[in-house]
Short mmCIF file of C-alpha atoms in Angstrom, two decimals:
data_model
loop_
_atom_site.label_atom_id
_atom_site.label_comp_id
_atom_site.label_asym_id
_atom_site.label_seq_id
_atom_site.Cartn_x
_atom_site.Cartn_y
_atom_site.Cartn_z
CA UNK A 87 -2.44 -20.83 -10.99
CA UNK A 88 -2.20 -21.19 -6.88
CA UNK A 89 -2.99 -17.87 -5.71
CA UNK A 90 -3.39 -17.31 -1.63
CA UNK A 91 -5.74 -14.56 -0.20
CA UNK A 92 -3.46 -11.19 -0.64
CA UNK A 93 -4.28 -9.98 1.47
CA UNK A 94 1.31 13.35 12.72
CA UNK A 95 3.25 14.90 9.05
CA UNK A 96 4.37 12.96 7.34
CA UNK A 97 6.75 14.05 4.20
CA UNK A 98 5.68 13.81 0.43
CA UNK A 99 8.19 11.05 -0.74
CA UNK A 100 8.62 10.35 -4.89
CA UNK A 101 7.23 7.52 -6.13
CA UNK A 102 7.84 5.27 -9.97
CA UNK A 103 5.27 6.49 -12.62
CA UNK A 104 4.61 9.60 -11.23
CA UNK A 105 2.71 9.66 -8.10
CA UNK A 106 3.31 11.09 -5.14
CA UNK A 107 2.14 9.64 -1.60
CA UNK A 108 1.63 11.02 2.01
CA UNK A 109 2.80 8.11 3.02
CA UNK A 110 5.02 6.43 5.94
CA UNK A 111 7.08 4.20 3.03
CA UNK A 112 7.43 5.43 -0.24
CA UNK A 113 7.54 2.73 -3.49
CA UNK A 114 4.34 0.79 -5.24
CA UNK A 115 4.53 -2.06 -7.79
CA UNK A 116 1.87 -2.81 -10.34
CA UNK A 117 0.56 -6.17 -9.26
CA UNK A 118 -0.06 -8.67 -11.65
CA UNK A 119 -3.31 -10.53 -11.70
CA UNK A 120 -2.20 -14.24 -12.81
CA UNK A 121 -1.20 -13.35 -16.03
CA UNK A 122 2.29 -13.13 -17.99
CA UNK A 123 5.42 -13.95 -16.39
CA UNK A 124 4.51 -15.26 -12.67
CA UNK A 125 1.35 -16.66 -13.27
CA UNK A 126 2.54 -20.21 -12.25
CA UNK A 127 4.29 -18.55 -8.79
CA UNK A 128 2.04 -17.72 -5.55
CA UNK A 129 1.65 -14.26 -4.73
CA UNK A 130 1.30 -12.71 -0.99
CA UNK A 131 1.47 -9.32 0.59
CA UNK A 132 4.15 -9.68 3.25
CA UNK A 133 6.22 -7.87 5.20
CA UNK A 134 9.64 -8.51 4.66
CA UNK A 135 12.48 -8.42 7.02
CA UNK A 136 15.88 -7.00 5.98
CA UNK A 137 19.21 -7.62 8.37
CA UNK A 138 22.06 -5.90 8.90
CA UNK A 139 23.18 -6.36 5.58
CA UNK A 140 20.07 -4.60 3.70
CA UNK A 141 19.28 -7.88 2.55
CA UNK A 142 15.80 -10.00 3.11
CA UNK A 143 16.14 -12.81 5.13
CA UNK A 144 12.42 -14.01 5.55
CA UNK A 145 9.09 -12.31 5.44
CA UNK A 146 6.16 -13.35 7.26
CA UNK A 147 2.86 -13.12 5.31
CA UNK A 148 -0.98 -11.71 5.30
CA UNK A 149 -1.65 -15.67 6.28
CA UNK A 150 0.29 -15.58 9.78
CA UNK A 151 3.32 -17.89 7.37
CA UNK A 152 6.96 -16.69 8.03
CA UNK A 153 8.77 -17.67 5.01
CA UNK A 154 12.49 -18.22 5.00
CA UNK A 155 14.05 -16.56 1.46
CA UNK A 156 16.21 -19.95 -0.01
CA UNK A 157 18.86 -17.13 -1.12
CA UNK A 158 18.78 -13.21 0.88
CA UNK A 159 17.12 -11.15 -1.63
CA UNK A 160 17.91 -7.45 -2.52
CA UNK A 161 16.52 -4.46 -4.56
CA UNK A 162 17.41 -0.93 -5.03
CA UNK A 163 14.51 0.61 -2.78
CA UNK A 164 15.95 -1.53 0.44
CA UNK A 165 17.56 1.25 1.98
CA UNK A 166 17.42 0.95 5.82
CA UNK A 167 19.30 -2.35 7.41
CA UNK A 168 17.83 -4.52 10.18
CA UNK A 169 13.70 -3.06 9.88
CA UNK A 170 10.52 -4.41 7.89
CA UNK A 171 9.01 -2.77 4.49
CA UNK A 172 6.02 -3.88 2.76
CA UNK A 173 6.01 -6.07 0.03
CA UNK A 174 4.48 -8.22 -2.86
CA UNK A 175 6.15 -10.96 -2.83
CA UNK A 176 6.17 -13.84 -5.65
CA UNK A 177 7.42 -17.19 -5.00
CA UNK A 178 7.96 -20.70 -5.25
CA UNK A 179 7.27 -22.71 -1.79
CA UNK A 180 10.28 -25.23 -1.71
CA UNK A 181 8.83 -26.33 1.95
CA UNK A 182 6.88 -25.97 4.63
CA UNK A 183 8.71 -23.08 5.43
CA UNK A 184 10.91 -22.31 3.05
CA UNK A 185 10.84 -20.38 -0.05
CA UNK A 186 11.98 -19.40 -3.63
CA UNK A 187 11.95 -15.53 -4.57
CA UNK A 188 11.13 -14.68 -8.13
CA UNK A 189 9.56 -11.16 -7.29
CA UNK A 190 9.47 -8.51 -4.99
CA UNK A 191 8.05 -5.11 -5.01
CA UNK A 192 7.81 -2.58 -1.90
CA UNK A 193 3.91 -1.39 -1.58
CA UNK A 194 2.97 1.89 -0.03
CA UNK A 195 1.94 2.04 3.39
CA UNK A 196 -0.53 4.91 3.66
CA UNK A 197 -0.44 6.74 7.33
CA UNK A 198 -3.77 8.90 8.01
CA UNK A 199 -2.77 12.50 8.67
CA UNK A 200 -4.22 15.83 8.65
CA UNK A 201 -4.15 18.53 6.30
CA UNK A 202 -1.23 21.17 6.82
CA UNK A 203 -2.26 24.83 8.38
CA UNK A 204 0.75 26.25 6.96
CA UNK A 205 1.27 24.32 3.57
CA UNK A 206 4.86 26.62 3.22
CA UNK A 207 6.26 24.88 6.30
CA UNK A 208 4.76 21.47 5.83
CA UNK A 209 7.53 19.90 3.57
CA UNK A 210 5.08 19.32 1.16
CA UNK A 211 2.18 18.52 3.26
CA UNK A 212 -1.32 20.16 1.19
CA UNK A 213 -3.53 22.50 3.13
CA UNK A 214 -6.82 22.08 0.55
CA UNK A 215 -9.09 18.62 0.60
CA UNK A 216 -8.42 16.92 -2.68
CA UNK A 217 -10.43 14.51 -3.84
CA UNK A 218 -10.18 13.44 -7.84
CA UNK A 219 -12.00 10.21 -8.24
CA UNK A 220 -9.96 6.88 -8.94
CA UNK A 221 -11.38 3.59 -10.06
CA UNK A 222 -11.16 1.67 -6.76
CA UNK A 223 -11.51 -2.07 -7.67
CA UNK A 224 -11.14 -3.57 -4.16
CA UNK A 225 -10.16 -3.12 -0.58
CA UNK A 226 -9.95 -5.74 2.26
CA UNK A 227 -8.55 -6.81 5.44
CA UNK A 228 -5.67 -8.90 5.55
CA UNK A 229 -6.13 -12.17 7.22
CA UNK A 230 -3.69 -11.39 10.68
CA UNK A 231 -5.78 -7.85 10.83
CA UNK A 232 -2.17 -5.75 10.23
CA UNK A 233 -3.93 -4.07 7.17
CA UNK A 234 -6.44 -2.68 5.25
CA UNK A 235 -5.15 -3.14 1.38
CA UNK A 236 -6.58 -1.23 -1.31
CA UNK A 237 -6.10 -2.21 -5.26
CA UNK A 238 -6.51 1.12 -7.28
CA UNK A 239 -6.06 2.03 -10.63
CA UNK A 240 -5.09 5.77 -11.58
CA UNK A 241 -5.82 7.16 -15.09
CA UNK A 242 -2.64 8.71 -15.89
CA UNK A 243 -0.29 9.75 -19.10
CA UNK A 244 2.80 11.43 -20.55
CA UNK A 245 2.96 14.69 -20.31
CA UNK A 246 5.59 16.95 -20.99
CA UNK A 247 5.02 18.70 -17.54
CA UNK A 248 8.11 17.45 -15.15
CA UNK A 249 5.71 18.82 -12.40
CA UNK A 250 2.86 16.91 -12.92
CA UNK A 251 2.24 14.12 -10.40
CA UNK A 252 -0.95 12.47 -8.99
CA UNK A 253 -0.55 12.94 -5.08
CA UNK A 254 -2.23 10.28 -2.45
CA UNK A 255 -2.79 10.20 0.77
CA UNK A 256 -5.48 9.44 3.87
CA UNK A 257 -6.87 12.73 5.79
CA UNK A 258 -8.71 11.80 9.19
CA UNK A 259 -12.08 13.44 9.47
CA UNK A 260 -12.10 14.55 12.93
CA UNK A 261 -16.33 15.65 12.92
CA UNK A 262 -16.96 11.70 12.35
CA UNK A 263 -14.43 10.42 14.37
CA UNK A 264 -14.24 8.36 17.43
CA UNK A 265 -11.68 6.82 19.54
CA UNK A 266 -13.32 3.50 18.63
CA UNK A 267 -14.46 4.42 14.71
CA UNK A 268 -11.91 5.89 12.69
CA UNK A 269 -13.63 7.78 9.53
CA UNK A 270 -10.48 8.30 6.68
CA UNK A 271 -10.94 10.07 3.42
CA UNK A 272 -9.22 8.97 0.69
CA UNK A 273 -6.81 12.19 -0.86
CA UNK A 274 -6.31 11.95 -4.07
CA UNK A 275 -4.65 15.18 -6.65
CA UNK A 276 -4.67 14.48 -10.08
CA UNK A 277 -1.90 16.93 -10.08
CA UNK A 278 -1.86 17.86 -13.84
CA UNK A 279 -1.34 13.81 -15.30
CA UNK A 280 -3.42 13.36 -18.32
CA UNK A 281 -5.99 10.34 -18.51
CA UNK A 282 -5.20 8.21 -21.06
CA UNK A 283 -4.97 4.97 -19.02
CA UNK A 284 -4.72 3.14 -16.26
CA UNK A 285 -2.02 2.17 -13.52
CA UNK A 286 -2.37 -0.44 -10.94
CA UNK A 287 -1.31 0.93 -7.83
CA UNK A 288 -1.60 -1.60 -4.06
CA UNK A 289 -1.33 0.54 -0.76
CA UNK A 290 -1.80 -0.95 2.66
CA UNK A 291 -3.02 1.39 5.79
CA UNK A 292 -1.58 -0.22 9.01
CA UNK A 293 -4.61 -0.99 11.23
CA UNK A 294 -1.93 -1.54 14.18
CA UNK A 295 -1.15 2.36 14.16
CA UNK A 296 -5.26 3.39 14.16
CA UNK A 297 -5.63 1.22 17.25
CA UNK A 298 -9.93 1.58 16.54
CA UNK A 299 -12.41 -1.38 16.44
CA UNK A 300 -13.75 -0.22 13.21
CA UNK A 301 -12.40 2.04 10.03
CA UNK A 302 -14.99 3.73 7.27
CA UNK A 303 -13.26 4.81 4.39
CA UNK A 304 -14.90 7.43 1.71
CA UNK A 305 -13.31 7.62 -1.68
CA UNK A 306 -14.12 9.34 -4.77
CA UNK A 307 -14.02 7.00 -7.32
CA UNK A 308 -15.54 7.43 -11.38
CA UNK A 309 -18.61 5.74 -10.33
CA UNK A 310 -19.44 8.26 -7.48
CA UNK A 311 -17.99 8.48 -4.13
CA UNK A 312 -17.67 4.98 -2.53
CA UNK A 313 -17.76 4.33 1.24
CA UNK A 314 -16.42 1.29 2.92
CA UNK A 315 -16.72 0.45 6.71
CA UNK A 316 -14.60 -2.58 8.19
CA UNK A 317 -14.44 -4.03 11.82
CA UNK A 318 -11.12 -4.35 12.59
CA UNK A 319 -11.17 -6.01 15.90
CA UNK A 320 -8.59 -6.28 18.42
CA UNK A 321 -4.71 -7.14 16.79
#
């Protein structure tokens, strides 16, 4: 298989398979490993560009490629014309430049922001710390230094509970901060879901929007909490 490197208030927007996000742009895709359907096609985080016609065009990719889509590609989450959304993107390379779609999915782009004061004015926004462990199997910089990606995987389940969701999000801790060292914990509400296995979940935090030289990240995860630190460098 060719695989590359894959590299404020916000409201609570409604997510497949349900899980909420405090998030900047809403949809996640599982992402396949290699195996099944696509696991002859290369697969890249990217973010792709959609024109007037809510159709992608090109995207450019983690690498620092901009790929031109042989056909414009469309999917039922597009839903703003001429702007970027974040992406998995599978595909054939027809040329140096040039490519074949065969997947796309829109990842969630995770925006750090703090908890509400006044959770009954916040849209949704929680006032309490959450922090239910998820298994956090890995987390790295993309290679242009856009993002820091994170592959999780949420124990979840049926349930006959309509308002049961898992909720996730990034909460800056202020104590810890620094203009130049951005400490983020991971939120995380189980929100009711039942554990009976796992989903695959990719979310991207925009290292453009931090503007910091370096970003520690504490999660909760099943194996005890997990802290990450990354020097972002200048972008």
């Amino acid at each position: 298989m060719q695989r590359t490197e894959m590299n404020r208030r916000l409201a609570v927007l409604p997510l497949v398979g349900g899980l909420l996000w405090l998030v900047a742009a809403c949809t996640i895709d599982a992402y396949d490993k290699g195996e099944g359907d696509y696991s002859l096609t290369t697969a890249e985080l990217v973010e792709a560009h959609v024109g007037s016609d809510k159709q992608v065009d090109y995207v450019d990719t983690d690498l620092g490629e901009r790929l031109k889509m042989t056909s414009r590609l469309t999917a039922k989450w597009i839903e703003k014309a001429d702007t970027t959304y974040r992406a998995v993107l599978y595909y054939n390379k027809i040329r140096e430049n040039e490519a074949e779609a065969v997947s796309l999915g829109r990842v969630g782009v995770i925006v750090p922001h703090s908890l509400s004061s006044d959770s009954s004015s916040a849209k949704g926004i929680p006032a309490v710390m959450k922090t239910d462990p998820v298994h956090l199997e890995s987390a790295w910089l993309s290679k242009n230094r856009r993002y820091l990606n994170l592959r999780l995987r949420l124990l979840t389940g049926a349930t006959a509970d309509e308002e049961a969701v898992h909720t996730i999000g990034l909460v800056p801790d202020s104590l810890a901060s620094t203009p130049q060292h951005a400490h983020l914990l991971f939120y995380h509400d189980q929100g009711g879901k039942p554990e009976y296995y796992s989903q695959v979940a990719i979310a991207s935090i925009p290292l453009y929007l931090l503007k910091t030289d370096t970003i520690t990240l504490k999660i909760n995860t099943y194996d005890g909490v997990v802290e990450r630190t990354f020097v972002t460098g200048e972008r």
